[in-house]
Amino acid sequence: MFRFALPALALVAVFLGARAADPPAGPTEFKFETAAQSKSEFDKSAAPFLTKHCAECHNAKNAKGDLDLAALDPDMKATTSGARWAMVVEKLATGEMPPKGKPRPADAELVAVGQWAHAEAKRAGRPFTRRAAYANGNAVPHHVLFDPKNVPPFDGGPRVRRLSPEIYAAFTNDLAKGRPGIGQPFSPEGKSTFKDMGAPKMDEPVTAQLIQNALAIVELQTAYKVEDGQVKGVGFTQKEFLALFDPKNLPTDVQLEAAVAKQFDTILKRQPTAEEKARFVALMKKNITDAGQTVGVRYALAAVLLLPEAVFRMEVGAGKPDAKGRVRLAPREIAFALAYALTDKRPDAELLKAAATGELDTDAGVAKQVRRLLDDPKTDKTRILRFIREYFGYDAALEVFKDSKDNPEHDARVLIEDTDRLVLYVLEQDRQVLKELLTTNKSFVAYKTAADTKKKRAEELAKFEREKAANPEKFKGKTYKPFGKSVYEVYGLKDFPDTQPVELPAEQRAGILTQPAWLVAQSTSFDNHAIHRGKWVRERLLGGVVPDVPITVDAQLPDAPHKTLRERMAVTQQEYCWKCHRLMNDVGYPFEQFDHFGRFRTAEKVLDPVATEKNKDPKGKPLGPVTRDAPQDATGLIAHVGDPALDGPVKNVAEYMKRLASSERVEQVFVRHAFRYWTSRNESPGDAATLQAAHKAYRDSNGSMKALIVSLLSSESFLYRVPPPESNK
Ligand code: HEC
Ligand code: HEC
């Protein structure tokens, strides 16, 4: 590793150019630095709205639901009004307020109030979604997005994002050919529905790591030794670079230009413009004069790795706005955007060719390329699997610590692998993907190791019996202890299945939400977590908004081991709590058919105080707790969705999943999440046309995930940008 000597300035100057390209905020998203900014937006949009639509029932004299809106401080930092505002937003989002019979507010008004409240909550450091880490795109009311008769105009602004950690890793790994010494500068966004959303800051540690990586990579690209006065490459040194290190001759302009061109091609997959070529050649010369041949050349080559284009995803658009005020992304931008949407790699040759030949200038041309990549067996399908995994969140099973004394067969990693495999299986069929994911009773069971474990057990058992027959005395009373974990027990099986996937009893298992991986992920270390599971369903399937736990509430269930979970949850039925908890509890109960390891059960074990009291040895020493089976209550209720096809009581988990899976609303909410994942942002009203087309494509193709992706990636929201007004001069 070579020293961080001067003159790093030239390098850093190039890099500063990158920072200046930080993303402009989208035209519809507020961001408040000060209370005054927030207050001014509040006075402009929210206050008149509340006066017009709400004040008659929520004032000092007549405060329905104990809510006086005029007394509710719009400064969420100064007061504890945040939870109350969260409630207001929720009422607006679900359309519950103003109540039926009152004039409906215009959608634009609703959105403005919602966005003010979200931005203000963020400013106050208490974003509504603090706890759940679910940056809730659902805040845009569902009907605004899916009403075909009223489609708001597209308004998505230009975007510049940094690469995802995965893309950066693939990129640098490609360059360093797997050599160590490259650190990951980026970490995933913590607070969003999907990990790769938003535009996290490029702060000091990130830039330092980027510079260090660039230098390390260039060092590998240019490694050389001098033998008998001759410069020779070491490892995979590129010949265009070798010529620059000749100890006898300074590089010529032609050689410098060739090196710059080579580096642009390697890093950016394009040739430098004449201006860039001149600039980098000049930089290289200056660096050579200041720091000598080796360091000078390397710093200049490293600067290419730090160009904005190498570190950011540019989706700005080029050319003149069309009649709708939109500019289309430049063909190269589209090529990179498509590649990054479907893989972690940079665009392949065919995609770059499509960009160069004008194929990406039409939506049909884009769709054709997306189709090609999706159908190509060589395209790594991890991006799609990652979507499903992050959407369902079952991989969090690894983060929930479980006591092995309660279930020695528990193995979170295996459970996740099994669910991953099931997802891939459903994606391979590519028919009614969501419905299958929510209802299939097929399952993989320790599929990676099942066959081997079975074989090994049989061999060991045979050996054990041979030895036992030969020496009965020695083996007296001994039995064979099977090798490996019997993970199948969690699935309710008696052995590893011979064929995979295996069909589990249909009244027990229905889709991912009944897979042990998901149930474990949505539980605590010692118990089920019906509230959390219900919140998941409310947000991810029903598209609802659940206000965050108010900081004043001590969110603890009573410690009462002799009661069932449902009995303990009765505390949340107090009027104040129920306003939020009715959105979660009822849709979380049906999963009580499983224990917190994901095992199907027909009764809940609770402490039996009387039997425990009697459980003593003859000397009166207590022998420990005794449990009893409390009757299982896994009934639930779907309500507060506003969709008669969904609302109503739920008998059991299988019926529950079937109802959800056949709902158009649920399908649309799934499409909304796919939108968020593939565009890396939350939907806004202007994306209604894209969402409706994507949902139609999904329906018309018998629920094909590929068709859904093709539609999203060739949509207006993906391919166009509306520049903010000030840049339209
Ligand atoms: C015609 C009368 C009426 C109008 C107009 C009205 N509300 Fe309400 N609101 C009620 C009643 C009645 C309740 C209490 C019953 C309930 O909780 O469903 C309530 C409850 C609420 C609650 C729950 C209070 C809490 O924190 O527990 C919120 C929040 C709310 N309204 C917000 C609004 C907003 C925002 C508007 C304007 C868009 C509005 N309401 C317009 C009658 C009204
Ligand atoms: C403004 C909405 C809101 C109100 C009001 C509210 N809660 Fe909650 N509560 C939540 C949310 C959101 C969660 C988190 C669910 C999750 O785990 O993601 C939660 C979780 C809980 C939990 C589970 C905690 C855990 O992590 O295990 C308990 C217990 C609870 N609340 C009790 C109460 C009680 C008691 C009240 C009334 C005194 C109350 N809550 C009022 C929104 C609310």
PDB file of N, CA and C and ligand atoms in Angstrom, residues 83-84 86-87 128 131-132 524 529 531-533 535-536 539 546-550 552-558 568-569 571-581 584, ligand 2:
ATOM      1  N   ALA A  83     -47.558  11.789  18.362  1.00  0.00           N
ATOM      2  CA  ALA A  83     -48.403  10.600  18.262  1.00  0.00           C
ATOM      3  C   ALA A  83     -49.802  10.978  17.775  1.00  0.00           C
ATOM      4  N   ARG A  84     -50.268  12.140  18.255  1.00  0.00           N
ATOM      5  CA  ARG A  84     -51.599  12.593  17.852  1.00  0.00           C
ATOM      6  C   ARG A  84     -51.615  12.940  16.360  1.00  0.00           C
ATOM      7  N   ALA A  86     -49.711  11.601  14.201  1.00  0.00           N
ATOM      8  CA  ALA A  86     -49.634  10.317  13.494  1.00  0.00           C
ATOM      9  C   ALA A  86     -51.045   9.760  13.287  1.00  0.00           C
ATOM     10  N   MET A  87     -51.848   9.939  14.310  1.00  0.00           N
ATOM     11  CA  MET A  87     -53.229   9.476  14.237  1.00  0.00           C
ATOM     12  C   MET A  87     -54.012  10.250  13.170  1.00  0.00           C
ATOM     13  N   PHE A 128     -42.598   9.054  11.993  1.00  0.00           N
ATOM     14  CA  PHE A 128     -43.714   8.199  12.394  1.00  0.00           C
ATOM     15  C   PHE A 128     -43.358   6.726  12.367  1.00  0.00           C
ATOM     16  N   ARG A 131     -39.918   2.986  14.870  1.00  0.00           N
ATOM     17  CA  ARG A 131     -39.740   1.690  15.457  1.00  0.00           C
ATOM     18  C   ARG A 131     -39.725   0.573  14.429  1.00  0.00           C
ATOM     19  N   ALA A 132     -40.598   0.684  13.473  1.00  0.00           N
ATOM     20  CA  ALA A 132     -40.780  -0.430  12.568  1.00  0.00           C
ATOM     21  C   ALA A 132     -39.793  -0.402  11.415  1.00  0.00           C
ATOM     22  N   THR A 524     -40.680 -12.964  19.135  1.00  0.00           N
ATOM     23  CA  THR A 524     -39.613 -12.531  20.041  1.00  0.00           C
ATOM     24  C   THR A 524     -38.811 -13.778  20.403  1.00  0.00           C
ATOM     25  N   HIS A 529     -45.438 -12.936  18.518  1.00  0.00           N
ATOM     26  CA  HIS A 529     -45.587 -11.484  18.599  1.00  0.00           C
ATOM     27  C   HIS A 529     -46.740 -11.094  17.679  1.00  0.00           C
ATOM     28  N   ILE A 531     -48.880  -8.767  17.727  1.00  0.00           N
ATOM     29  CA  ILE A 531     -49.028  -7.350  17.374  1.00  0.00           C
ATOM     30  C   ILE A 531     -48.116  -7.015  16.193  1.00  0.00           C
ATOM     31  N   HIS A 532     -46.917  -7.480  16.286  1.00  0.00           N
ATOM     32  CA  HIS A 532     -45.924  -7.227  15.249  1.00  0.00           C
ATOM     33  C   HIS A 532     -46.352  -7.877  13.929  1.00  0.00           C
ATOM     34  N   ARG A 533     -46.823  -9.104  14.010  1.00  0.00           N
ATOM     35  CA  ARG A 533     -47.279  -9.806  12.809  1.00  0.00           C
ATOM     36  C   ARG A 533     -48.470  -9.089  12.196  1.00  0.00           C
ATOM     37  N   LYS A 535     -49.146  -5.954  12.451  1.00  0.00           N
ATOM     38  CA  LYS A 535     -48.673  -4.708  11.848  1.00  0.00           C
ATOM     39  C   LYS A 535     -48.106  -5.007  10.460  1.00  0.00           C
ATOM     40  N   TRP A 536     -47.406  -6.097  10.383  1.00  0.00           N
ATOM     41  CA  TRP A 536     -46.834  -6.499   9.089  1.00  0.00           C
ATOM     42  C   TRP A 536     -47.944  -6.669   8.044  1.00  0.00           C
ATOM     43  N   GLU A 539     -49.608  -3.357   7.004  1.00  0.00           N
ATOM     44  CA  GLU A 539     -48.814  -2.500   6.126  1.00  0.00           C
ATOM     45  C   GLU A 539     -48.514  -3.152   4.787  1.00  0.00           C
ATOM     46  N   VAL A 546     -50.006   2.348  10.152  1.00  0.00           N
ATOM     47  CA  VAL A 546     -50.143   2.187  11.598  1.00  0.00           C
ATOM     48  C   VAL A 546     -49.295   3.248  12.269  1.00  0.00           C
ATOM     49  N   PRO A 547     -49.927   4.136  13.045  1.00  0.00           N
ATOM     50  CA  PRO A 547     -49.129   5.165  13.723  1.00  0.00           C
ATOM     51  C   PRO A 547     -48.121   4.511  14.652  1.00  0.00           C
ATOM     52  N   ASP A 548     -47.010   5.175  14.829  1.00  0.00           N
ATOM     53  CA  ASP A 548     -45.942   4.635  15.656  1.00  0.00           C
ATOM     54  C   ASP A 548     -46.347   4.603  17.131  1.00  0.00           C
ATOM     55  N   VAL A 549     -45.714   3.713  17.888  1.00  0.00           N
ATOM     56  CA  VAL A 549     -46.019   3.639  19.322  1.00  0.00           C
ATOM     57  C   VAL A 549     -45.732   5.001  19.951  1.00  0.00           C
ATOM     58  N   PRO A 550     -46.710   5.577  20.623  1.00  0.00           N
ATOM     59  CA  PRO A 550     -46.448   6.874  21.270  1.00  0.00           C
ATOM     60  C   PRO A 550     -45.367   6.697  22.336  1.00  0.00           C
ATOM     61  N   THR A 552     -45.081   7.962  25.074  1.00  0.00           N
ATOM     62  CA  THR A 552     -45.618   7.952  26.435  1.00  0.00           C
ATOM     63  C   THR A 552     -46.143   6.577  26.832  1.00  0.00           C
ATOM     64  N   VAL A 553     -46.305   5.666  25.851  1.00  0.00           N
ATOM     65  CA  VAL A 553     -46.882   4.365  26.173  1.00  0.00           C
ATOM     66  C   VAL A 553     -45.778   3.382  26.525  1.00  0.00           C
ATOM     67  N   ASP A 554     -45.962   2.685  27.647  1.00  0.00           N
ATOM     68  CA  ASP A 554     -45.039   1.628  28.011  1.00  0.00           C
ATOM     69  C   ASP A 554     -45.537   0.353  27.324  1.00  0.00           C
ATOM     70  N   ALA A 555     -44.958   0.081  26.159  1.00  0.00           N
ATOM     71  CA  ALA A 555     -45.480  -1.008  25.333  1.00  0.00           C
ATOM     72  C   ALA A 555     -45.006  -2.367  25.849  1.00  0.00           C
ATOM     73  N   GLN A 556     -45.607  -2.797  26.930  1.00  0.00           N
ATOM     74  CA  GLN A 556     -45.263  -4.080  27.539  1.00  0.00           C
ATOM     75  C   GLN A 556     -46.540  -4.840  27.824  1.00  0.00           C
ATOM     76  N   LEU A 557     -46.545  -6.116  27.486  1.00  0.00           N
ATOM     77  CA  LEU A 557     -47.677  -6.932  27.909  1.00  0.00           C
ATOM     78  C   LEU A 557     -47.440  -7.323  29.359  1.00  0.00           C
ATOM     79  N   PRO A 558     -48.537  -7.513  30.115  1.00  0.00           N
ATOM     80  CA  PRO A 558     -48.352  -7.919  31.522  1.00  0.00           C
ATOM     81  C   PRO A 558     -47.632  -9.266  31.587  1.00  0.00           C
ATOM     82  N   ARG A 568     -53.455 -11.743  27.723  1.00  0.00           N
ATOM     83  CA  ARG A 568     -52.503 -10.710  28.125  1.00  0.00           C
ATOM     84  C   ARG A 568     -52.631  -9.466  27.245  1.00  0.00           C
ATOM     85  N   MET A 569     -53.030  -9.688  26.009  1.00  0.00           N
ATOM     86  CA  MET A 569     -53.149  -8.553  25.093  1.00  0.00           C
ATOM     87  C   MET A 569     -54.376  -7.697  25.373  1.00  0.00           C
ATOM     88  N   VAL A 571     -54.880  -5.671  27.546  1.00  0.00           N
ATOM     89  CA  VAL A 571     -54.513  -4.290  27.936  1.00  0.00           C
ATOM     90  C   VAL A 571     -54.590  -3.324  26.758  1.00  0.00           C
ATOM     91  N   THR A 572     -54.407  -3.834  25.575  1.00  0.00           N
ATOM     92  CA  THR A 572     -54.402  -2.928  24.423  1.00  0.00           C
ATOM     93  C   THR A 572     -55.811  -2.595  23.971  1.00  0.00           C
ATOM     94  N   GLN A 573     -56.794  -3.149  24.679  1.00  0.00           N
ATOM     95  CA  GLN A 573     -58.170  -2.861  24.267  1.00  0.00           C
ATOM     96  C   GLN A 573     -58.749  -1.641  24.976  1.00  0.00           C
ATOM     97  N   GLN A 574     -57.972  -1.026  25.838  1.00  0.00           N
ATOM     98  CA  GLN A 574     -58.425   0.247  26.405  1.00  0.00           C
ATOM     99  C   GLN A 574     -58.649   1.207  25.245  1.00  0.00           C
ATOM    100  N   GLU A 575     -59.601   2.093  25.420  1.00  0.00           N
ATOM    101  CA  GLU A 575     -60.031   2.930  24.308  1.00  0.00           C
ATOM    102  C   GLU A 575     -58.865   3.638  23.621  1.00  0.00           C
ATOM    103  N   TYR A 576     -57.972   4.196  24.427  1.00  0.00           N
ATOM    104  CA  TYR A 576     -56.880   4.974  23.846  1.00  0.00           C
ATOM    105  C   TYR A 576     -55.946   4.093  23.021  1.00  0.00           C
ATOM    106  N   CYS A 577     -55.670   2.908  23.519  1.00  0.00           N
ATOM    107  CA  CYS A 577     -54.743   2.006  22.838  1.00  0.00           C
ATOM    108  C   CYS A 577     -55.380   1.411  21.584  1.00  0.00           C
ATOM    109  N   TRP A 578     -56.665   1.127  21.702  1.00  0.00           N
ATOM    110  CA  TRP A 578     -57.339   0.371  20.655  1.00  0.00           C
ATOM    111  C   TRP A 578     -57.382   1.121  19.322  1.00  0.00           C
ATOM    112  N   LYS A 579     -57.306   2.435  19.382  1.00  0.00           N
ATOM    113  CA  LYS A 579     -57.306   3.221  18.148  1.00  0.00           C
ATOM    114  C   LYS A 579     -56.203   2.753  17.211  1.00  0.00           C
ATOM    115  N   CYS A 580     -55.070   2.389  17.781  1.00  0.00           N
ATOM    116  CA  CYS A 580     -53.992   1.838  16.951  1.00  0.00           C
ATOM    117  C   CYS A 580     -54.073   0.321  16.904  1.00  0.00           C
ATOM    118  N   HIS A 581     -54.330  -0.270  18.053  1.00  0.00           N
ATOM    119  CA  HIS A 581     -54.176  -1.725  18.128  1.00  0.00           C
ATOM    120  C   HIS A 581     -55.247  -2.499  17.384  1.00  0.00           C
ATOM    121  N   MET A 584     -53.850  -3.776  14.287  1.00  0.00           N
ATOM    122  CA  MET A 584     -52.803  -4.800  14.316  1.00  0.00           C
ATOM    123  C   MET A 584     -53.264  -6.116  14.932  1.00  0.00           C
TER     124      MET A 584
HETATM  125  C1  HEC B   2     -50.469   5.679  18.117  1.00  0.00           C
HETATM  126  C2  HEC B   2     -50.609   4.282  18.013  1.00  0.00           C
HETATM  127  C3  HEC B   2     -50.535   3.412  19.259  1.00  0.00           C
HETATM  128  C4  HEC B   2     -51.181   3.610  20.451  1.00  0.00           C
HETATM  129  C5  HEC B   2     -52.138   4.726  20.822  1.00  0.00           C
HETATM  130  C6  HEC B   2     -50.785   2.511  21.298  1.00  0.00           C
HETATM  131  N1  HEC B   2     -49.935   1.664  20.644  1.00  0.00           N
HETATM  132 FE1  HEC B   2     -49.123  -0.044  21.361  1.00  0.00          FE
HETATM  133  N2  HEC B   2     -48.107  -0.292  19.636  1.00  0.00           N
HETATM  134  C7  HEC B   2     -48.190   0.519  18.532  1.00  0.00           C
HETATM  135  C8  HEC B   2     -47.293   0.030  17.547  1.00  0.00           C
HETATM  136  C9  HEC B   2     -47.051   0.629  16.181  1.00  0.00           C
HETATM  137  C10 HEC B   2     -46.643  -1.091  18.088  1.00  0.00           C
HETATM  138  C11 HEC B   2     -45.488  -1.879  17.475  1.00  0.00           C
HETATM  139  C12 HEC B   2     -45.803  -3.108  16.747  1.00  0.00           C
HETATM  140  C13 HEC B   2     -44.512  -3.750  16.282  1.00  0.00           C
HETATM  141  O1  HEC B   2     -43.947  -4.503  17.048  1.00  0.00           O
HETATM  142  O2  HEC B   2     -44.051  -3.443  15.222  1.00  0.00           O
HETATM  143  C14 HEC B   2     -47.185  -1.272  19.398  1.00  0.00           C
HETATM  144  C15 HEC B   2     -46.814  -2.284  20.242  1.00  0.00           C
HETATM  145  C16 HEC B   2     -47.349  -2.495  21.474  1.00  0.00           C
HETATM  146  C17 HEC B   2     -47.029  -3.617  22.318  1.00  0.00           C
HETATM  147  C18 HEC B   2     -46.086  -4.740  21.967  1.00  0.00           C
HETATM  148  C19 HEC B   2     -44.730  -4.332  22.358  1.00  0.00           C
HETATM  149  C20 HEC B   2     -43.692  -5.287  21.946  1.00  0.00           C
HETATM  150  O3  HEC B   2     -42.815  -4.875  21.172  1.00  0.00           O
HETATM  151  O4  HEC B   2     -43.731  -6.418  22.335  1.00  0.00           O
HETATM  152  C21 HEC B   2     -47.742  -3.463  23.454  1.00  0.00           C
HETATM  153  C22 HEC B   2     -47.748  -4.391  24.639  1.00  0.00           C
HETATM  154  C23 HEC B   2     -48.512  -2.260  23.330  1.00  0.00           C
HETATM  155  N3  HEC B   2     -48.248  -1.674  22.120  1.00  0.00           N
HETATM  156  C24 HEC B   2     -49.345  -1.767  24.288  1.00  0.00           C
HETATM  157  C25 HEC B   2     -50.051  -0.594  24.175  1.00  0.00           C
HETATM  158  C26 HEC B   2     -50.922  -0.082  25.208  1.00  0.00           C
HETATM  159  C27 HEC B   2     -51.155  -0.760  26.521  1.00  0.00           C
HETATM  160  C28 HEC B   2     -51.435   1.079  24.722  1.00  0.00           C
HETATM  161  C29 HEC B   2     -52.404   2.019  25.421  1.00  0.00           C
HETATM  162  C30 HEC B   2     -52.023   2.447  26.735  1.00  0.00           C
HETATM  163  C31 HEC B   2     -50.903   1.287  23.403  1.00  0.00           C
HETATM  164  N4  HEC B   2     -50.071   0.252  23.120  1.00  0.00           N
HETATM  165  C32 HEC B   2     -51.228   2.367  22.601  1.00  0.00           C
HETATM  166  C33 HEC B   2     -48.996   1.629  18.378  1.00  0.00           C
HETATM  167  C34 HEC B   2     -49.768   2.182  19.398  1.00  0.00           C
END
